[in-house]
Short mmCIF file of C-alpha atoms in Angstrom, two decimals:
data_model
loop_
_atom_site.label_atom_id
_atom_site.label_comp_id
_atom_site.label_asym_id
_atom_site.label_seq_id
_atom_site.Cartn_x
_atom_site.Cartn_y
_atom_site.Cartn_z
CA MET A 1 15.04 20.02 15.53
CA VAL A 2 11.87 17.96 15.21
CA LEU A 3 9.90 21.16 14.52
CA ARG A 4 12.44 22.18 11.93
CA THR A 5 12.15 18.86 10.12
CA MET A 6 8.35 18.89 10.26
CA GLY A 7 8.41 22.43 8.89
CA ALA A 8 10.51 21.31 5.92
CA LEU A 9 8.15 18.41 5.25
CA LEU A 10 5.09 20.69 5.46
CA VAL A 11 6.66 22.97 2.86
CA ILE A 12 7.03 19.91 0.62
CA GLU A 13 3.37 19.00 1.21
CA ALA A 14 2.31 22.55 0.33
CA ILE A 15 4.22 22.29 -2.96
CA PHE A 16 2.45 19.05 -3.91
CA MET A 17 -0.88 20.51 -2.78
CA GLY A 18 -0.11 23.35 -5.18
CA LEU A 19 -0.03 20.81 -8.04
CA ALA A 20 -3.56 19.73 -7.12
CA THR A 21 -4.56 23.41 -7.03
CA ALA A 22 -3.20 23.86 -10.56
CA MET A 23 -5.20 20.82 -11.68
CA SER A 24 -8.34 22.29 -10.15
CA TRP A 25 -7.67 25.62 -11.88
CA TRP A 26 -7.02 23.92 -15.23
CA TYR A 27 -10.43 22.22 -15.15
CA HIS A 28 -12.17 25.34 -13.80
CA ASP A 29 -13.32 23.52 -10.67
CA PRO A 30 -15.21 25.49 -8.01
CA ASP A 31 -12.81 24.42 -5.24
CA VAL A 32 -9.78 26.47 -6.39
CA GLY A 33 -10.29 28.86 -3.47
CA ALA A 34 -10.40 25.99 -0.96
CA PHE A 35 -7.15 24.60 -2.38
CA LEU A 36 -5.43 27.99 -2.31
CA THR A 37 -6.48 28.47 1.32
CA SER A 38 -5.21 24.98 2.18
CA VAL A 39 -1.87 25.65 0.50
CA ALA A 40 -1.51 28.96 2.34
CA ILE A 41 -2.29 27.43 5.75
CA THR A 42 0.09 24.51 5.18
CA LEU A 43 2.89 26.73 3.88
CA VAL A 44 2.60 29.27 6.68
CA CYS A 45 2.60 26.56 9.38
CA GLY A 46 5.62 24.96 7.72
CA LEU A 47 7.53 28.23 7.65
CA ILE A 48 6.66 28.90 11.30
CA CYS A 49 8.03 25.48 12.28
CA LEU A 50 11.18 26.15 10.25
CA ALA A 51 11.65 29.48 11.99
CA ALA A 52 11.05 27.92 15.42
CA GLY A 53 13.82 25.39 14.78
CA ALA A 54 16.17 27.68 12.91
CA ASN A 55 18.95 27.34 15.49
CA ALA A 56 18.39 23.64 16.18
CA SER A 57 21.09 21.03 15.80
CA SER A 58 21.20 19.21 12.48
CA ARG A 59 22.30 15.96 14.13
CA MET A 60 19.47 13.48 14.39
CA GLY A 61 19.38 10.45 16.68
CA GLU A 62 17.24 7.35 16.50
CA ARG A 63 14.65 8.75 18.91
CA GLU A 64 14.13 11.88 16.84
CA GLY A 65 13.91 9.76 13.69
CA TYR A 66 11.16 7.55 15.11
CA VAL A 67 9.20 10.54 16.44
CA ILE A 68 9.32 12.36 13.10
CA VAL A 69 8.43 9.31 11.01
CA ALA A 70 5.49 8.40 13.26
CA CYS A 71 4.21 11.98 13.44
CA VAL A 72 4.65 13.01 9.81
CA TRP A 73 1.73 10.85 8.67
CA LEU A 74 -0.47 12.43 11.34
CA VAL A 75 0.63 15.98 10.51
CA PHE A 76 0.35 15.44 6.76
CA SER A 77 -3.16 14.04 7.20
CA ILE A 78 -4.24 16.98 9.39
CA PHE A 79 -3.28 19.46 6.67
CA GLY A 80 -4.14 17.08 3.83
CA LEU A 81 -7.80 16.93 4.82
CA LEU A 82 -8.22 20.71 4.44
CA PRO A 83 -9.04 20.71 0.67
CA TYR A 84 -11.81 18.11 1.20
CA TYR A 85 -13.30 19.84 4.22
CA LEU A 86 -12.98 23.50 3.17
CA SER A 87 -14.50 22.77 -0.24
CA GLY A 88 -17.42 20.92 1.38
CA GLN A 89 -16.86 17.80 -0.72
CA ILE A 90 -16.47 15.82 2.51
CA SER A 91 -18.71 17.36 5.15
CA THR A 92 -17.27 16.01 8.41
CA ILE A 93 -13.79 16.09 9.95
CA THR A 94 -14.03 12.38 10.73
CA ASP A 95 -14.68 11.40 7.12
CA ALA A 96 -12.11 13.87 5.76
CA TRP A 97 -9.51 12.51 8.21
CA PHE A 98 -10.37 8.91 7.25
CA GLU A 99 -10.06 9.62 3.52
CA THR A 100 -6.77 11.48 3.94
CA MET A 101 -5.14 8.96 6.28
CA SER A 102 -6.31 6.17 3.98
CA GLY A 103 -4.54 8.01 1.18
CA PHE A 104 -1.22 8.72 2.86
CA THR A 105 -1.01 5.18 4.30
CA THR A 106 -1.89 3.80 0.83
CA THR A 107 -4.79 1.83 2.31
CA GLY A 108 -7.34 2.85 -0.30
CA ALA A 109 -10.41 2.48 1.94
CA THR A 110 -12.95 5.19 1.17
CA ILE A 111 -16.04 6.73 2.75
CA LEU A 112 -17.21 8.17 -0.57
CA ASN A 113 -20.27 6.49 -2.05
CA ASP A 114 -19.89 8.51 -5.24
CA VAL A 115 -16.23 9.15 -6.04
CA GLU A 116 -17.09 10.55 -9.46
CA CYS A 117 -18.86 13.56 -7.93
CA LEU A 118 -15.50 14.95 -6.71
CA THR A 119 -13.77 17.69 -8.66
CA HIS A 120 -10.67 17.00 -10.74
CA GLY A 121 -8.52 18.75 -8.16
CA ALA A 122 -9.86 16.62 -5.31
CA LEU A 123 -9.49 13.40 -7.31
CA PHE A 124 -5.92 14.32 -8.22
CA TRP A 125 -5.13 15.17 -4.56
CA ARG A 126 -6.52 11.76 -3.47
CA SER A 127 -4.18 10.05 -5.92
CA LEU A 128 -1.25 12.29 -4.99
CA THR A 129 -1.61 11.51 -1.27
CA GLN A 130 -1.19 7.82 -2.08
CA TRP A 131 1.75 8.48 -4.36
CA LEU A 132 3.51 10.46 -1.62
CA GLY A 133 2.72 7.88 1.04
CA GLY A 134 3.67 4.95 -1.18
CA CYS A 135 7.17 6.11 -2.00
CA GLY A 136 7.52 7.00 1.64
CA ILE A 137 7.19 10.64 2.55
CA ILE A 138 10.54 10.38 4.30
CA VAL A 139 12.41 8.54 1.52
CA LEU A 140 11.02 11.02 -1.00
CA SER A 141 12.17 14.01 1.03
CA ILE A 142 15.61 12.77 2.15
CA ALA A 143 17.10 14.17 -1.04
CA ILE A 144 15.53 17.55 -0.21
CA LEU A 145 16.13 17.72 3.56
CA PRO A 146 19.86 18.55 3.22
CA ILE A 147 18.73 21.89 1.74
CA PHE A 148 17.43 22.66 5.23
CA GLY A 149 20.65 21.41 6.83
CA LEU A 150 19.22 18.06 7.97
CA ASN A 151 20.60 14.54 7.72
CA GLY A 152 18.12 11.85 6.66
CA MET A 153 19.86 8.62 7.69
CA GLN A 154 17.86 8.13 10.88
CA LEU A 155 14.63 8.96 9.05
CA TYR A 156 15.42 6.37 6.38
CA ALA A 157 16.20 3.70 8.97
CA ALA A 158 13.00 4.48 10.88
CA GLU A 159 10.74 4.65 7.80
CA VAL A 160 12.14 1.64 5.93
CA THR A 161 11.39 -0.66 8.81
CA GLY A 162 11.35 -4.43 8.64
CA VAL A 163 13.79 -7.30 8.70
CA GLN A 164 16.34 -5.53 6.55
CA TYR A 165 16.79 -2.52 4.32
CA GLU A 166 19.31 -2.17 1.53
CA LYS A 167 21.35 0.83 0.46
CA ILE A 168 22.00 0.95 -3.27
CA SER A 169 24.75 3.52 -2.80
CA PRO A 170 27.11 4.22 0.13
CA ARG A 171 25.39 7.57 0.71
CA ILE A 172 21.82 7.43 1.97
CA LYS A 173 20.96 10.54 -0.03
CA ASP A 174 21.97 8.82 -3.27
CA THR A 175 20.02 5.70 -2.30
CA SER A 176 16.84 7.69 -1.79
CA LYS A 177 17.38 9.52 -5.09
CA HIS A 178 17.70 6.27 -7.00
CA ILE A 179 14.53 4.89 -5.39
CA TRP A 180 12.62 8.12 -6.01
CA LEU A 181 13.69 8.36 -9.66
CA THR A 182 12.75 4.71 -10.28
CA TYR A 183 9.40 5.35 -8.61
CA LEU A 184 8.81 8.44 -10.77
CA LEU A 185 9.89 6.71 -13.99
CA LEU A 186 7.59 3.74 -13.33
CA THR A 187 4.72 6.17 -12.75
CA ILE A 188 5.36 8.01 -16.03
CA ILE A 189 5.67 4.78 -18.04
CA GLU A 190 2.40 3.41 -16.69
CA ALA A 191 0.52 6.69 -17.34
CA TRP A 192 1.81 6.64 -20.92
CA LEU A 193 0.77 3.01 -21.46
CA LEU A 194 -2.70 3.54 -19.98
CA SER A 195 -3.27 6.56 -22.21
CA LEU A 196 -2.27 4.49 -25.28
CA GLU A 197 -4.75 1.81 -24.21
CA GLY A 198 -7.69 4.23 -24.25
CA MET A 199 -7.80 5.72 -20.78
CA SER A 200 -8.17 9.50 -20.64
CA GLY A 201 -5.12 11.56 -19.78
CA PHE A 202 -6.46 12.58 -16.38
CA ASP A 203 -7.56 9.04 -15.43
CA SER A 204 -4.25 7.54 -16.62
CA ILE A 205 -2.25 9.95 -14.44
CA CYS A 206 -4.39 9.37 -11.35
CA HIS A 207 -4.38 5.58 -11.73
CA SER A 208 -0.63 5.44 -12.37
CA LEU A 209 -0.05 7.45 -9.17
CA THR A 210 -2.12 5.02 -7.10
CA THR A 211 -0.94 1.84 -8.85
CA VAL A 212 2.78 2.44 -8.30
CA ALA A 213 1.96 3.35 -4.70
CA THR A 214 -0.09 0.12 -4.39
CA GLY A 215 -2.79 2.38 -2.95
CA GLY A 216 -6.00 1.58 -4.82
CA PHE A 217 -7.80 4.93 -5.04
CA SER A 218 -9.66 5.17 -8.35
CA THR A 219 -11.44 7.99 -10.13
CA LYS A 220 -14.38 5.68 -10.83
CA ASN A 221 -17.00 4.17 -8.53
CA ALA A 222 -16.51 0.74 -10.14
CA SER A 223 -12.73 0.95 -9.74
CA ILE A 224 -10.81 -0.69 -12.60
CA ALA A 225 -13.91 -2.70 -13.59
CA TYR A 226 -15.16 0.54 -15.19
CA PHE A 227 -12.56 0.13 -17.94
CA GLN A 228 -13.68 -2.85 -20.01
CA ASN A 229 -10.29 -3.27 -21.62
CA PRO A 230 -8.14 -6.36 -20.91
CA ALA A 231 -4.97 -4.44 -21.86
CA ILE A 232 -5.63 -1.90 -19.10
CA HIS A 233 -6.26 -4.71 -16.60
CA TYR A 234 -3.01 -6.49 -17.46
CA THR A 235 -0.96 -3.27 -17.46
CA ILE A 236 -2.17 -2.25 -14.01
CA ALA A 237 -1.68 -5.79 -12.66
CA ILE A 238 1.92 -5.96 -13.92
CA VAL A 239 2.79 -2.53 -12.49
CA MET A 240 1.23 -3.52 -9.15
CA LEU A 241 3.43 -6.61 -9.18
CA LEU A 242 6.59 -4.65 -10.00
CA SER A 243 5.83 -2.07 -7.31
CA SER A 244 5.60 -4.85 -4.72
CA ILE A 245 9.13 -6.08 -5.34
CA ASN A 246 11.95 -4.52 -3.32
CA PHE A 247 12.78 -1.21 -5.04
CA ALA A 248 16.46 -1.79 -4.45
CA THR A 249 16.14 -4.95 -6.56
CA ILE A 250 14.29 -3.03 -9.28
CA VAL A 251 17.00 -0.34 -9.36
CA LEU A 252 19.73 -2.98 -9.67
CA MET A 253 17.78 -4.73 -12.45
CA ALA A 254 17.48 -1.38 -14.26
CA ARG A 255 21.28 -1.23 -14.13
CA GLY A 256 21.45 -4.56 -15.96
CA ARG A 257 21.88 -6.85 -12.97
CA PHE A 258 18.95 -9.11 -13.93
CA ARG A 259 20.27 -11.99 -11.84
CA LYS A 260 19.36 -9.99 -8.77
CA ILE A 261 15.70 -11.02 -9.03
CA ALA A 262 16.70 -14.68 -9.42
CA GLN A 263 18.90 -14.41 -6.32
CA ASP A 264 16.21 -12.70 -4.25
CA GLU A 265 14.65 -15.49 -2.21
CA GLU A 266 11.84 -13.27 -0.93
CA ALA A 267 10.82 -12.43 -4.50
CA LYS A 268 10.74 -16.15 -5.29
CA TRP A 269 8.35 -16.81 -2.40
CA PHE A 270 6.20 -13.86 -3.41
CA ILE A 271 5.95 -14.72 -7.11
CA SER A 272 5.43 -18.43 -6.40
CA ALA A 273 2.50 -17.59 -4.11
CA ILE A 274 0.96 -15.37 -6.79
CA ILE A 275 1.25 -18.17 -9.37
CA ALA A 276 -0.27 -20.76 -7.03
CA VAL A 277 -3.21 -18.59 -5.93
CA THR A 278 -3.86 -17.40 -9.48
CA LEU A 279 -4.09 -21.00 -10.70
CA LEU A 280 -6.46 -21.93 -7.87
CA LEU A 281 -8.74 -18.96 -8.51
CA THR A 282 -8.62 -19.51 -12.29
CA ILE A 283 -9.76 -23.12 -11.92
CA GLY A 284 -12.56 -22.08 -9.57
CA LEU A 285 -13.76 -19.22 -11.78
CA MET A 286 -13.41 -21.31 -14.94
CA GLY A 287 -15.69 -23.94 -13.45
CA ARG A 288 -18.25 -21.24 -12.70
CA HIS A 289 -18.02 -19.74 -16.20
CA TRP A 290 -18.12 -23.19 -17.81
CA PHE A 291 -21.31 -24.06 -15.96
CA THR A 292 -22.91 -20.78 -17.10
CA LEU A 293 -21.78 -21.22 -20.71
CA TYR A 294 -22.92 -24.83 -20.84
CA GLY A 295 -26.35 -23.87 -19.52
CA GLN A 296 -26.74 -21.09 -22.07
CA PHE A 297 -25.74 -23.24 -25.03
CA THR A 298 -27.92 -26.14 -23.90
CA VAL A 299 -30.94 -23.85 -23.75
CA ASP A 300 -30.11 -22.18 -27.07
CA GLY A 301 -29.37 -25.47 -28.75
CA GLY A 302 -25.97 -24.23 -29.85
CA GLN A 303 -22.47 -25.65 -29.43
CA LEU A 304 -19.52 -24.73 -27.31
CA THR A 305 -16.77 -23.50 -29.65
CA MET A 306 -13.07 -23.14 -28.98
CA LEU A 307 -13.52 -19.36 -29.12
CA ASN A 308 -16.09 -19.49 -26.33
CA ILE A 309 -13.85 -21.71 -24.24
CA PHE A 310 -10.77 -19.55 -24.82
CA THR A 311 -12.69 -16.34 -24.02
CA SER A 312 -13.99 -17.87 -20.79
CA LEU A 313 -10.52 -19.13 -19.84
CA GLU A 314 -8.90 -15.76 -20.55
CA LYS A 315 -11.51 -13.87 -18.53
CA SER A 316 -11.17 -16.32 -15.63
CA PHE A 317 -7.37 -16.05 -15.67
CA ARG A 318 -7.41 -12.25 -15.96
CA THR A 319 -9.86 -11.89 -13.08
CA ALA A 320 -7.92 -14.37 -10.95
CA PHE A 321 -4.52 -12.81 -11.72
CA PHE A 322 -5.71 -9.25 -11.17
CA THR A 323 -7.50 -10.07 -7.91
CA THR A 324 -4.55 -12.07 -6.57
CA VAL A 325 -2.03 -9.32 -7.37
CA ALA A 326 -4.32 -6.52 -6.12
CA THR A 327 -4.86 -8.36 -2.82
CA MET A 328 -1.33 -9.59 -2.15
CA THR A 329 0.22 -6.26 -3.08
CA SER A 330 -2.34 -4.52 -0.79
CA THR A 331 -3.41 -2.27 -3.66
CA GLY A 332 -7.14 -3.00 -3.42
CA PHE A 333 -8.11 -2.35 -7.04
CA ALA A 334 -10.95 -4.54 -8.29
CA ILE A 335 -12.37 -5.80 -11.57
CA ALA A 336 -14.74 -8.22 -9.80
CA ASP A 337 -16.41 -8.57 -6.40
CA TYR A 338 -14.67 -11.58 -4.85
CA THR A 339 -17.19 -11.69 -1.96
CA ARG A 340 -19.72 -13.15 -4.43
CA TRP A 341 -17.49 -16.07 -5.37
CA ALA A 342 -17.60 -19.57 -3.91
CA SER A 343 -16.53 -19.79 -0.26
CA LEU A 344 -13.19 -21.46 -1.00
CA LEU A 345 -12.23 -18.69 -3.41
CA TRP A 346 -13.10 -15.62 -1.33
CA VAL A 347 -11.64 -17.19 1.82
CA THR A 348 -8.39 -17.74 -0.13
CA VAL A 349 -8.44 -14.07 -1.13
CA PHE A 350 -9.04 -13.09 2.50
CA PHE A 351 -6.04 -15.06 3.79
CA MET A 352 -3.86 -13.52 1.08
CA MET A 353 -4.62 -10.14 2.66
CA PHE A 354 -2.27 -11.08 5.50
CA THR A 355 0.74 -11.70 3.26
CA GLY A 356 1.62 -8.46 1.43
CA GLY A 357 4.53 -7.98 -0.94
CA SER A 358 8.29 -7.73 -0.55
CA SER A 359 10.14 -5.68 2.05
CA GLY A 360 11.43 -2.36 0.73
CA SER A 361 8.42 -1.99 -1.57
CA THR A 362 5.26 0.10 -1.43
CA ALA A 363 3.14 -2.94 -0.48
CA GLY A 364 1.69 -3.51 2.99
CA GLY A 365 1.01 -6.72 4.89
CA ILE A 366 3.34 -8.97 6.84
CA LYS A 367 5.84 -9.17 3.93
CA TRP A 368 7.14 -12.38 2.43
CA VAL A 369 10.61 -12.17 3.96
CA ARG A 370 9.02 -12.55 7.41
CA ILE A 371 6.75 -15.35 6.21
CA ALA A 372 9.76 -17.17 4.74
CA ILE A 373 11.80 -16.78 7.95
CA PHE A 374 8.80 -17.88 10.01
CA PHE A 375 8.35 -21.12 8.06
CA LYS A 376 12.09 -21.80 7.84
CA SER A 377 12.42 -21.33 11.60
CA GLY A 378 9.59 -23.83 12.11
CA ILE A 379 11.27 -26.41 9.87
CA ALA A 380 14.61 -25.81 11.59
CA GLU A 381 12.96 -26.39 14.96
CA PHE A 382 11.63 -29.76 13.79
CA LYS A 383 15.16 -30.74 12.71
CA ARG A 384 16.53 -29.70 16.10
CA ARG A 385 13.96 -31.87 17.82
CA ILE A 386 15.19 -34.89 15.90
CA HIS A 387 18.88 -33.95 16.17
CA PRO A 388 19.27 -31.96 19.43
CA ASN A 389 23.02 -31.46 19.03
CA ALA A 390 22.91 -30.35 15.41
CA VAL A 391 23.51 -26.74 14.37
CA VAL A 392 20.65 -25.87 12.00
CA PRO A 393 20.96 -22.26 10.80
CA VAL A 394 18.08 -20.42 9.14
CA LYS A 395 19.26 -18.86 5.88
CA MET A 396 17.90 -16.26 3.47
CA ASN A 397 19.65 -15.67 0.13
CA GLY A 398 22.34 -18.10 1.26
CA ARG A 399 23.24 -16.09 4.37
CA PRO A 400 22.47 -17.15 7.95
CA ILE A 401 19.78 -15.16 9.75
CA THR A 402 20.79 -13.89 13.18
CA GLN A 403 18.80 -14.84 16.24
CA GLN A 404 17.95 -11.16 16.72
CA THR A 405 16.32 -11.06 13.29
CA THR A 406 14.36 -14.23 14.03
CA ASN A 407 13.18 -12.74 17.32
CA ASN A 408 12.17 -9.58 15.49
CA VAL A 409 10.08 -11.59 13.04
CA MET A 410 8.38 -13.60 15.79
CA ALA A 411 7.62 -10.45 17.80
CA PHE A 412 6.24 -8.74 14.71
CA MET A 413 3.94 -11.70 13.91
CA VAL A 414 2.63 -11.79 17.49
CA PHE A 415 1.94 -8.04 17.57
CA TYR A 416 0.36 -8.18 14.10
CA ILE A 417 -2.13 -10.87 15.11
CA MET A 418 -2.80 -9.21 18.47
CA ILE A 419 -3.68 -5.89 16.85
CA VAL A 420 -5.98 -7.61 14.35
CA VAL A 421 -7.72 -9.50 17.18
CA VAL A 422 -8.11 -6.45 19.43
CA SER A 423 -9.38 -4.18 16.65
CA THR A 424 -11.81 -6.92 15.56
CA LEU A 425 -13.23 -7.14 19.10
CA VAL A 426 -13.54 -3.33 19.25
CA PHE A 427 -15.40 -3.19 15.94
CA CYS A 428 -17.72 -5.98 17.08
CA THR A 429 -18.40 -3.99 20.26
CA LEU A 430 -19.42 -1.04 18.07
CA GLY A 431 -22.08 -3.19 16.41
CA VAL A 432 -20.25 -4.32 13.26
CA ASP A 433 -20.81 -7.95 12.18
CA PHE A 434 -17.95 -10.35 12.95
CA ASP A 435 -16.98 -11.11 9.34
CA GLU A 436 -17.01 -7.39 8.49
CA SER A 437 -15.10 -6.56 11.69
CA ILE A 438 -12.28 -9.00 11.03
CA GLY A 439 -12.26 -7.98 7.36
CA ALA A 440 -11.91 -4.30 8.27
CA SER A 441 -9.15 -5.09 10.80
CA VAL A 442 -7.09 -7.15 8.36
CA SER A 443 -7.69 -4.63 5.59
CA ALA A 444 -6.58 -1.66 7.72
CA MET A 445 -3.57 -3.47 9.17
CA GLY A 446 -2.43 -4.63 5.73
CA ASN A 447 -3.28 -1.26 4.08
CA ILE A 448 -5.50 -3.05 1.57
CA GLY A 449 -8.78 -1.09 1.48
CA PRO A 450 -11.64 -3.41 0.48
CA SER A 451 -12.50 -6.15 2.94
CA LEU A 452 -15.64 -8.30 3.39
CA GLY A 453 -19.40 -7.86 3.44
CA HIS A 454 -20.67 -4.30 3.00
CA TYR A 455 -17.05 -3.12 2.93
CA GLY A 456 -15.98 -5.33 0.03
CA PRO A 457 -14.89 -4.16 -3.45
CA ASP A 458 -18.38 -2.87 -4.29
CA GLY A 459 -18.89 -1.09 -0.95
CA THR A 460 -17.47 1.81 1.07
CA TYR A 461 -16.87 2.60 4.74
CA ALA A 462 -19.43 5.42 4.78
CA SER A 463 -21.70 3.50 7.20
CA PHE A 464 -18.83 2.42 9.48
CA PRO A 465 -19.23 3.78 13.06
CA ALA A 466 -17.54 7.17 13.57
CA ILE A 467 -15.43 5.92 16.50
CA GLY A 468 -14.54 2.89 14.42
CA LYS A 469 -13.23 5.14 11.64
CA TRP A 470 -10.81 6.86 14.04
CA ILE A 471 -9.63 3.50 15.40
CA MET A 472 -9.30 2.13 11.89
CA THR A 473 -7.09 5.05 10.81
CA PHE A 474 -4.81 4.36 13.78
CA VAL A 475 -4.56 0.72 12.69
CA MET A 476 -3.77 1.92 9.16
CA LEU A 477 -0.89 3.99 10.54
CA ILE A 478 0.46 1.06 12.57
CA GLY A 479 0.29 -1.17 9.49
CA ARG A 480 1.97 1.41 7.26
CA LEU A 481 4.87 1.95 9.68
CA GLU A 482 5.06 -1.77 10.49
CA ILE A 483 4.09 -1.66 14.17
CA PHE A 484 7.33 -0.91 16.03
CA THR A 485 7.78 2.68 14.83
CA VAL A 486 4.36 3.62 16.25
CA LEU A 487 4.41 1.44 19.37
CA LEU A 488 7.83 2.82 20.36
CA LEU A 489 6.15 6.18 20.97
CA PHE A 490 4.24 4.58 23.85
CA SER A 491 7.39 3.13 25.38
CA ARG A 492 9.13 4.73 28.38
CA ILE A 493 12.50 3.67 27.01
CA LEU A 494 12.17 6.02 24.02
CA TRP A 495 11.53 9.07 26.18
CA LYS A 496 14.22 8.44 28.82
CA LYS A 497 17.43 10.42 28.44
#
């Protein structure tokens, strides 16, 4: 049954790979043959798996769901690297695997020093891998799996991991359809807006795919900084923000239930944090710009005008807002290199890498529902210390949180920090500097992409140790599937009958 499901998913991957092949053909790229070969290999393997599981049961348990969800990212990446490797655009399996896994997990870390040298087909496939991974390969395909006689409930529960997941409709198939259609509509709207704002049709499509997925792959070496247009910056920032709110909430808002966002306590924490950090960064950057402007006008003998002040303030706010949203949503786009800012500012950005967006969104990180429960549990514990006999429940959205949920959050936080610490020590052992090691660990675990030092917004992971790249992709997978789905595979309990 697992083979049958994987076969169905590989057929879906082959179809999307065919879209990239069509793009390559349209632009007369030299890698059309490599794409056609990749599609053929993927499709044949998918059909073989379908045939092997033709007589399998269609009933799926939790164990099968966890195995499929954990393995689908690995299998998709194995076949997804074929276009890069067969075309010779990425010369080694290690680098092709890194780029592909970074795409499907929506991490956005790259080993390519010159992204712009890729063909249109390869650039489109990079963006498409993030779009597929962002929506959730499983959630995207649940509406299609019944064609193969498979039920997707256990896949949905295993893929949409976290504190809670919400069904918009009683039927899981309808829920996934609503999420997928909202995801698709948001992608189309952003591509249309970016094209109106001066971005080419190809670039607008690729960037809309990676923005909605909060992935961060760009068609330009300078990322979004290449486009010197404030309207493009604000559009991408707003879509990143929307994509990091629970998609169930977005669907309900689209139905006219606008109070849903006001009632969502996690969204309040998330948006409040973005406002606070944006203000802090704006003040810091404004001080830097003001000092530069003042020095220039003093030397030139001119005067500071309101226009100069407003322009500086707008640029500082835009840079601060974009960087805050790109970091907290784990997208990783950049219009400035935050590693060159004052220590207080880039350290603030670094700590925001831990947070992430809302649960049920495409964003990575710890998620704000867990952060909220963590802090509320701490406050409740203080109250219990003062009043030992008092009943102090922890509530979210006005409803008490069960002890099991609290334990889940605490366990998740412990595992999250442990994995960051262990991977940091491993990277240090491989000869990577400490600040770059911890930056790479946090970036991979939060599916962010850029980190610190040579691996910041202006750098790539091309020089990262080969063994470190394989370890980093494993950390990306753990972060994307929120720890437990992957770690359960190494548990005896899962494999016992």
